[in-house]
mmCIF file of N, CA and C in Angstrom:
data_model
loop_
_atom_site.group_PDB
_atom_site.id
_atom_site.type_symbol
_atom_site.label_atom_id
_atom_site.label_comp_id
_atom_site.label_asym_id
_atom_site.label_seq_id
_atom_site.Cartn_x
_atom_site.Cartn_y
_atom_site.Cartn_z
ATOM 1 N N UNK A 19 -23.006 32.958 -25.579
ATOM 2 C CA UNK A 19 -22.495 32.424 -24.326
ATOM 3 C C UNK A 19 -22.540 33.504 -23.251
ATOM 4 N N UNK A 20 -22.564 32.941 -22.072
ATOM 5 C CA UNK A 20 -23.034 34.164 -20.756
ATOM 6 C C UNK A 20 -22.102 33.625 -19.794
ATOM 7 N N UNK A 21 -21.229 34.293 -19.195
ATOM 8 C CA UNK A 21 -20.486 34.146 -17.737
ATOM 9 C C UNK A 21 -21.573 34.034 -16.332
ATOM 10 N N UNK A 22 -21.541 33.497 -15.594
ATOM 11 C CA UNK A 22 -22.450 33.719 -13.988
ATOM 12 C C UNK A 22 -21.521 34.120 -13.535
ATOM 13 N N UNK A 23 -21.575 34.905 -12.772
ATOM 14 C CA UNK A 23 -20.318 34.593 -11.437
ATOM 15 C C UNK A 23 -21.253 35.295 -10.194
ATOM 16 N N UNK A 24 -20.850 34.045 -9.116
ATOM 17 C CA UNK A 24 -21.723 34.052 -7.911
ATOM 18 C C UNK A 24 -19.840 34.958 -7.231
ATOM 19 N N UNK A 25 -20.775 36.084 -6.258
ATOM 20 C CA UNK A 25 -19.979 36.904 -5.635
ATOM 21 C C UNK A 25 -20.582 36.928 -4.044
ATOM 22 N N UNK A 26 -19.680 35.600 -2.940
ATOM 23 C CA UNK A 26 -19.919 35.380 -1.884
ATOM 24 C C UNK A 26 -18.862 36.339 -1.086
ATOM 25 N N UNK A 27 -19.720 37.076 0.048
ATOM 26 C CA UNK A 27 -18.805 38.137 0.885
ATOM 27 C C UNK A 27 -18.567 37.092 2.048
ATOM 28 N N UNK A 28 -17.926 36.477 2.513
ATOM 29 C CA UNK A 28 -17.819 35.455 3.776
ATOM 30 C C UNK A 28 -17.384 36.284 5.131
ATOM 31 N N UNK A 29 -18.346 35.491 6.510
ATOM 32 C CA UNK A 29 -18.019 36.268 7.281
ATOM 33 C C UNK A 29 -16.328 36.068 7.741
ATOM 34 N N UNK A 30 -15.831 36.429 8.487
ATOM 35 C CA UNK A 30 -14.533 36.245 9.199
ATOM 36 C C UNK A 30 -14.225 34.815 9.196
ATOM 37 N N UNK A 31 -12.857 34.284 8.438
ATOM 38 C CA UNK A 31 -12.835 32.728 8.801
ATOM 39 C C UNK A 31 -13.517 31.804 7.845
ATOM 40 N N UNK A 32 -14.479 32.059 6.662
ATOM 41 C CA UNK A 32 -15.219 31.382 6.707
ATOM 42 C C UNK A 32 -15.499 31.194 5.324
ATOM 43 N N UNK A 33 -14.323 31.860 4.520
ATOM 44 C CA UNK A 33 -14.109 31.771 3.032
ATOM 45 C C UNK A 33 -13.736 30.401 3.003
ATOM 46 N N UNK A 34 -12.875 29.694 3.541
ATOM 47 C CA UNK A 34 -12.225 28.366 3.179
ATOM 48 C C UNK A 34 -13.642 27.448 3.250
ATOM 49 N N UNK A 35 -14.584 27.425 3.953
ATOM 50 C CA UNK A 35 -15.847 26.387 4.082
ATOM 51 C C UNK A 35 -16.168 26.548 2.975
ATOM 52 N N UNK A 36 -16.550 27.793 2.624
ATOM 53 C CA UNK A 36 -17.488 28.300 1.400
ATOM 54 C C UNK A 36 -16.738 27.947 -0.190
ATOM 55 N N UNK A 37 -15.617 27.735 -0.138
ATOM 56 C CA UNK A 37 -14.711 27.364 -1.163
ATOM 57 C C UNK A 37 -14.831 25.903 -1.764
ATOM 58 N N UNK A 38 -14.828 24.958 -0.085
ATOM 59 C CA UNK A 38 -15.251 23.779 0.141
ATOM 60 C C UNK A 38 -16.427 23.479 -0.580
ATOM 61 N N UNK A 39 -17.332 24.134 -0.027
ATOM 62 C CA UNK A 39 -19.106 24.153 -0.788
ATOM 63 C C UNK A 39 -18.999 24.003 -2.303
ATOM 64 N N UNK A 40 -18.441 25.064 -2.819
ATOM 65 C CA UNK A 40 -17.924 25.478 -4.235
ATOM 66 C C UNK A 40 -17.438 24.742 -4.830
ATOM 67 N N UNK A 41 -16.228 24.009 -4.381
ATOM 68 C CA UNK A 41 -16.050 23.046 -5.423
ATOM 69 C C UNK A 41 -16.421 21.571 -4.987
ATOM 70 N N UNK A 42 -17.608 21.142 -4.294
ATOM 71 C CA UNK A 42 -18.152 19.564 -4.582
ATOM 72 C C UNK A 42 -19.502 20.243 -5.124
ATOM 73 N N UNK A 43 -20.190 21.387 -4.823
ATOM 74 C CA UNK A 43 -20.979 21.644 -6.250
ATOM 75 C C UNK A 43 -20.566 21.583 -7.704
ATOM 76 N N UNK A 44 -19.108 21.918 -7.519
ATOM 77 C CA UNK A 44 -18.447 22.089 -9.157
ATOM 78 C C UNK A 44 -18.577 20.232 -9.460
ATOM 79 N N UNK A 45 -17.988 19.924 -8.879
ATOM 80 C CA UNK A 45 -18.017 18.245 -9.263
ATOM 81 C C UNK A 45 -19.054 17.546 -9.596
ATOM 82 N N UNK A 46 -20.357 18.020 -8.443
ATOM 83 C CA UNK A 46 -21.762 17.220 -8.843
ATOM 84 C C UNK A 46 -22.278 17.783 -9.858
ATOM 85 N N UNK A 47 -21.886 19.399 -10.180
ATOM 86 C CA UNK A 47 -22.582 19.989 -11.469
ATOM 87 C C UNK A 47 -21.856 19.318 -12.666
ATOM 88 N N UNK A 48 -20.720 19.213 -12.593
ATOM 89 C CA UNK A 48 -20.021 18.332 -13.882
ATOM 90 C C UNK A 48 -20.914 16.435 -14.031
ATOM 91 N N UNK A 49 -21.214 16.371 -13.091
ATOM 92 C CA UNK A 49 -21.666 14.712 -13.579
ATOM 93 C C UNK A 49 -23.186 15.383 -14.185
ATOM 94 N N UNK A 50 -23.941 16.249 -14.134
ATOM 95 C CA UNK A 50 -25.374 16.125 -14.654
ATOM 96 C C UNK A 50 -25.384 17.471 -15.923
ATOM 97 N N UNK A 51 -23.497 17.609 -16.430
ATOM 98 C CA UNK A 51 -23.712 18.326 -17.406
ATOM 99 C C UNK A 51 -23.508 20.034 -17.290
ATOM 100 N N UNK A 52 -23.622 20.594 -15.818
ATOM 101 C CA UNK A 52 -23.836 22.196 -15.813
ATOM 102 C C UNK A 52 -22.964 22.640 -16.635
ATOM 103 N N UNK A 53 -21.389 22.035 -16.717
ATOM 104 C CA UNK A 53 -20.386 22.839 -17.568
ATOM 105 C C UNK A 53 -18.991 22.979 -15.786
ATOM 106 N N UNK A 54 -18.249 23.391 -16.302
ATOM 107 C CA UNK A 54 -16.982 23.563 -15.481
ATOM 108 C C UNK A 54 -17.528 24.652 -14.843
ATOM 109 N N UNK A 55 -16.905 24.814 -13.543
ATOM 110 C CA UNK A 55 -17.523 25.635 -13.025
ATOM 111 C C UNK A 55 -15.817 25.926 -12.215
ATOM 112 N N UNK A 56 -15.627 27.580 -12.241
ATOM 113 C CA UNK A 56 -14.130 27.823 -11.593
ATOM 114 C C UNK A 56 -14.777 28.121 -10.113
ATOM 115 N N UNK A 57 -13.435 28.329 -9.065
ATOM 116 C CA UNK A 57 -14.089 28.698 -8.004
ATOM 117 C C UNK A 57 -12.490 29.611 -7.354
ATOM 118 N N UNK A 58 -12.664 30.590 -7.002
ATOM 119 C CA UNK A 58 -11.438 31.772 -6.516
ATOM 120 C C UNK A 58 -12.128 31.917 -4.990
ATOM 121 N N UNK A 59 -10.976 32.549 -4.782
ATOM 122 C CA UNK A 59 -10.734 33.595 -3.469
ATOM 123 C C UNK A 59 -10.021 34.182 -3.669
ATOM 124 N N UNK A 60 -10.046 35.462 -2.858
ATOM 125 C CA UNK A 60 -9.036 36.646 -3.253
ATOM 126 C C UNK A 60 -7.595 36.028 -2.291
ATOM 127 N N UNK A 61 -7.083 37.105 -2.952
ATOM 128 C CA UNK A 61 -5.594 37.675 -2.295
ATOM 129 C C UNK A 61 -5.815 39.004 -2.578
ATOM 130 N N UNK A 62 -6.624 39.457 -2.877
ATOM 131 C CA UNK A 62 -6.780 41.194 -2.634
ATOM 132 C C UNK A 62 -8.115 41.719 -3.546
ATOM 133 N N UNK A 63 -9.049 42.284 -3.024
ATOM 134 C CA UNK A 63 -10.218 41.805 -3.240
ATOM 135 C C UNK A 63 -11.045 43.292 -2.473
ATOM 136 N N UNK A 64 -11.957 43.607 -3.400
ATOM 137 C CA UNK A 64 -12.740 44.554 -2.286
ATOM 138 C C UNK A 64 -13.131 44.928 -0.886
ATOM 139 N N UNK A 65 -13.115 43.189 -0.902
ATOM 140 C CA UNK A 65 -13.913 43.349 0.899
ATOM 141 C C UNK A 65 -12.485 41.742 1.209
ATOM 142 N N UNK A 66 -12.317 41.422 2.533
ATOM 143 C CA UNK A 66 -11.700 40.343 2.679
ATOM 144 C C UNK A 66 -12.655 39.084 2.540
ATOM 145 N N UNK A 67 -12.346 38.003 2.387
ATOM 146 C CA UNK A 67 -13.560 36.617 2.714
ATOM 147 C C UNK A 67 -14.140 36.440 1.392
ATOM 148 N N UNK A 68 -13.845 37.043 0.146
ATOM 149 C CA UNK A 68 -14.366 36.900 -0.574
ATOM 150 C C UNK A 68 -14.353 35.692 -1.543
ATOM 151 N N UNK A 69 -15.083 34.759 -2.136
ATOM 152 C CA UNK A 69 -15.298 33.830 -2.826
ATOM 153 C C UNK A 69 -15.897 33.977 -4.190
ATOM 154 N N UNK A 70 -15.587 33.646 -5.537
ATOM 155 C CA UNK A 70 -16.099 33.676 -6.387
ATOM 156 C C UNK A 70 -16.493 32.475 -6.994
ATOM 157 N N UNK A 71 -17.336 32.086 -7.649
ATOM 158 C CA UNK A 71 -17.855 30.814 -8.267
ATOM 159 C C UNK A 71 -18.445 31.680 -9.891
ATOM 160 N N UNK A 72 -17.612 30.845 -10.998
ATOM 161 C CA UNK A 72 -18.213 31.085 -11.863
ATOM 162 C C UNK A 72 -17.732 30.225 -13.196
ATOM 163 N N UNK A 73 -19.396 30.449 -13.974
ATOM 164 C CA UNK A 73 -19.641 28.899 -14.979
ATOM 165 C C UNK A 73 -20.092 30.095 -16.334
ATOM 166 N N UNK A 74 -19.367 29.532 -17.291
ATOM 167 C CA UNK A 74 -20.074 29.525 -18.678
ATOM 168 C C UNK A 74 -21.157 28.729 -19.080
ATOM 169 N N UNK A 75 -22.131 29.749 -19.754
ATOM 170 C CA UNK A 75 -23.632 28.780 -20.109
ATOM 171 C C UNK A 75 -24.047 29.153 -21.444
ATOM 172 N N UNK A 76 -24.619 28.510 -22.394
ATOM 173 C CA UNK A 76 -25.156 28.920 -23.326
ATOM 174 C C UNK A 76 -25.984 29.350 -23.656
ATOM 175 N N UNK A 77 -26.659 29.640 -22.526
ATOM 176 C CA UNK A 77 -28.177 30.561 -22.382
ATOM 177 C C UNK A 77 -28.632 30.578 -21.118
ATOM 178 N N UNK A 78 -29.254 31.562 -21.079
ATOM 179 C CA UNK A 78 -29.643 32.011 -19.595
ATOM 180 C C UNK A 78 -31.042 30.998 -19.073
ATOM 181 N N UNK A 79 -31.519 30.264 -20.156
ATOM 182 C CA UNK A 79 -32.784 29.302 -20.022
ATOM 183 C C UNK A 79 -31.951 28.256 -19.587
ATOM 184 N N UNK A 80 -30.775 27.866 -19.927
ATOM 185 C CA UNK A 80 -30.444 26.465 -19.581
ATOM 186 C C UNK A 80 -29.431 26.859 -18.143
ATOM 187 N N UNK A 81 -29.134 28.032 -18.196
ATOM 188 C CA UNK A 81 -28.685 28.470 -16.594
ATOM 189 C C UNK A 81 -30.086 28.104 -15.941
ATOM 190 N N UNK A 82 -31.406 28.781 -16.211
ATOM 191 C CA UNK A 82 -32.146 28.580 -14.829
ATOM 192 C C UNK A 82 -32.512 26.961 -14.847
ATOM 193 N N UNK A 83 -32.467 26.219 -16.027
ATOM 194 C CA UNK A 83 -33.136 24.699 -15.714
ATOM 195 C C UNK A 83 -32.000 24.380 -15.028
ATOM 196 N N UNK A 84 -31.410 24.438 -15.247
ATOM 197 C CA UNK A 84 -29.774 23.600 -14.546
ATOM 198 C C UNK A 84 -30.049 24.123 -12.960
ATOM 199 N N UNK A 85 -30.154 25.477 -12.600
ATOM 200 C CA UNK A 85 -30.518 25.888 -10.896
ATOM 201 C C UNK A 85 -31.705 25.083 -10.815
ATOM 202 N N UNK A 86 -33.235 25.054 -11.474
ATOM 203 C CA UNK A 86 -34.091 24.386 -11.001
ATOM 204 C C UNK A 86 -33.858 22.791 -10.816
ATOM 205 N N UNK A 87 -32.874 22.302 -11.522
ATOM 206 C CA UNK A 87 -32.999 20.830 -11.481
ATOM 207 C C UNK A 87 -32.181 20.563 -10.325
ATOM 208 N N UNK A 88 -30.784 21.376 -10.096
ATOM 209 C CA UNK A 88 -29.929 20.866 -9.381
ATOM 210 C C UNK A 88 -30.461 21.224 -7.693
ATOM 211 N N UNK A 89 -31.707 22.187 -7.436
ATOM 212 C CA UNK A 89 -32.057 22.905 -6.524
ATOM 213 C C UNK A 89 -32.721 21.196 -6.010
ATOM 214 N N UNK A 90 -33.485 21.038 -6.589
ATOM 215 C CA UNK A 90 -34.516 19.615 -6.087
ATOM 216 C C UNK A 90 -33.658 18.671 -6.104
ATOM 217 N N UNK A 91 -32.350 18.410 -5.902
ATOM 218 C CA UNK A 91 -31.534 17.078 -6.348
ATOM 219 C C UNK A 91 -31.262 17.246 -5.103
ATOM 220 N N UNK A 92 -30.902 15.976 -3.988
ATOM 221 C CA UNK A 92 -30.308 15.898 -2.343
ATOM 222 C C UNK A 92 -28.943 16.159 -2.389
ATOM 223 N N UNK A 93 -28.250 15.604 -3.418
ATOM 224 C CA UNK A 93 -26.910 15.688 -3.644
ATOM 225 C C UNK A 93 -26.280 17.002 -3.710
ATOM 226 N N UNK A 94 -27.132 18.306 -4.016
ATOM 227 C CA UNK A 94 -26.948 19.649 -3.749
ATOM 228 C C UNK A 94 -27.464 20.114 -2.797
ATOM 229 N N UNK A 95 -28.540 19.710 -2.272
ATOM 230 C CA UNK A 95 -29.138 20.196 -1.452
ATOM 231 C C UNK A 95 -28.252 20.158 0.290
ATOM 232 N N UNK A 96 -28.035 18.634 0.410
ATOM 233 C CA UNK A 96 -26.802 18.219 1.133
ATOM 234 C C UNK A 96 -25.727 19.462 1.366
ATOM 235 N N UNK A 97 -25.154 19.709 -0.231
ATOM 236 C CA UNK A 97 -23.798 20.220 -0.293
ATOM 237 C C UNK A 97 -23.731 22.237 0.131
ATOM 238 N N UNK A 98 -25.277 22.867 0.003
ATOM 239 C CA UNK A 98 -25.421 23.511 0.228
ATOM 240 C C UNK A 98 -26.452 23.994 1.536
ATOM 241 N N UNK A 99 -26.066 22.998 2.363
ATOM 242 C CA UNK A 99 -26.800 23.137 3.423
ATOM 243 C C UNK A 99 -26.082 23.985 4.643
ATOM 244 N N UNK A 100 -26.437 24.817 5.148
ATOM 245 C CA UNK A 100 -25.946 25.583 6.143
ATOM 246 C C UNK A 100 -24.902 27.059 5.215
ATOM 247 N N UNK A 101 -25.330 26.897 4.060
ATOM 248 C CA UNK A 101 -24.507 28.224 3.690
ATOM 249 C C UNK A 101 -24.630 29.933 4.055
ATOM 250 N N UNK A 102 -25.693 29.809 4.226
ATOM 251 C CA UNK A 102 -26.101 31.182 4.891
ATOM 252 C C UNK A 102 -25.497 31.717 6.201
ATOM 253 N N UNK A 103 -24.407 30.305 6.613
ATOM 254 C CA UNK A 103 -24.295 30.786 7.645
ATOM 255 C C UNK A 103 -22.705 30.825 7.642
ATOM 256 N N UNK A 104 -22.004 31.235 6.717
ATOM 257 C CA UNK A 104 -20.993 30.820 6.078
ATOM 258 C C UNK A 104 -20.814 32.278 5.635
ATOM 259 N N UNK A 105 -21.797 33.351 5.069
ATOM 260 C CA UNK A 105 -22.042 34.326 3.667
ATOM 261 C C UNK A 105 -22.597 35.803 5.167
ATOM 262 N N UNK A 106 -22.291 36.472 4.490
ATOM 263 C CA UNK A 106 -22.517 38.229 4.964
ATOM 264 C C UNK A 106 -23.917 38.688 4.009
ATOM 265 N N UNK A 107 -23.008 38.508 2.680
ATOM 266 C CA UNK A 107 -23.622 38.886 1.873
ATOM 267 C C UNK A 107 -23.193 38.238 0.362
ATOM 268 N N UNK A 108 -23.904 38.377 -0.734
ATOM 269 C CA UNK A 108 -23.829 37.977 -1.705
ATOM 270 C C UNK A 108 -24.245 38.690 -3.331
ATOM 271 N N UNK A 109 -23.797 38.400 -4.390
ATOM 272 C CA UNK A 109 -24.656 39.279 -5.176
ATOM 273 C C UNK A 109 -24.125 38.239 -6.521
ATOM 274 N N UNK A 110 -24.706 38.183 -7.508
ATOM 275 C CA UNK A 110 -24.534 37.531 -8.912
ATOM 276 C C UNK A 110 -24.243 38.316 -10.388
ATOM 277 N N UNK A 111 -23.263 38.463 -10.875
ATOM 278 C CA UNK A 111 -22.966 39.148 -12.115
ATOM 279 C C UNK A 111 -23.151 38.350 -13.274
ATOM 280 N N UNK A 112 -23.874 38.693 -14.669
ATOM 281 C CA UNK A 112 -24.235 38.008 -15.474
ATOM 282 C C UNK A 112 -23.068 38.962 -16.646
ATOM 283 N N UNK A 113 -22.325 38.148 -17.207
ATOM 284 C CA UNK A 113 -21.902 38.696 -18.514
ATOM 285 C C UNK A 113 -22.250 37.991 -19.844
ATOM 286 N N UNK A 114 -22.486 39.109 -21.058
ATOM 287 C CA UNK A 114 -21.963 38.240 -22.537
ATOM 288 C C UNK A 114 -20.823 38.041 -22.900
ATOM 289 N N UNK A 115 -20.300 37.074 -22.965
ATOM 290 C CA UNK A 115 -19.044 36.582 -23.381
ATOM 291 C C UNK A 115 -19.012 36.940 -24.821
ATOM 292 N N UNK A 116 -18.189 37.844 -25.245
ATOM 293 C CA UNK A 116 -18.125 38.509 -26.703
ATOM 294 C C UNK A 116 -17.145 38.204 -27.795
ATOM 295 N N UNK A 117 -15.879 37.706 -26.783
ATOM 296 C CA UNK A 117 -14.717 37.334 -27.328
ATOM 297 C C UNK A 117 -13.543 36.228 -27.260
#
């Protein structure tokens, strides 16, 4: 098993949209199977604005079919539209879940 966790830096203001984003992806990823997907913000946090999104997967092959399938679906595409403009910066941590 492997942790994702998507690590969104939001500009000023703009964590609560991006949170928004986060969890009706979590919802549409639950109807086609991705797995639960958590979604945070800090209360004290490296940088302020920060957002976390992160899903357990059972392999890093069925992490990328799950991004390729859900990437071509409107229903995500929709939900992640205008995010870039939402984000500073971003970066993705992959763990093995060991225990």
């Amino acid at each position: 098993m492997f942790l994702v966790r998507d690590i969104m830096y939001c500009k000023p203001g703009k964590a609560r949209p991006m949170v928004e984003k986060f969890l009706a992806l979590a919802k549409a990823g639950e109807k086609i199977g991705m797995g639960k997907m958590r979604v945070m913000s800090d209360v004290s946090a490296e940088r302020y604005w920060t957002v976390v999104a992160e899903t357990e997967v059972a392999s890093m092959e069925q992490h990328a079919e799950m991004a390729r399938k859900s990437m071509q679906m409107p229903e995500f595409q929709e939900i992640m539209k205008g995010y870039h403009d939402l984000v500073e910066q971003g970066r993705r941590e992959i763990y093995t879940l060991e225990g």
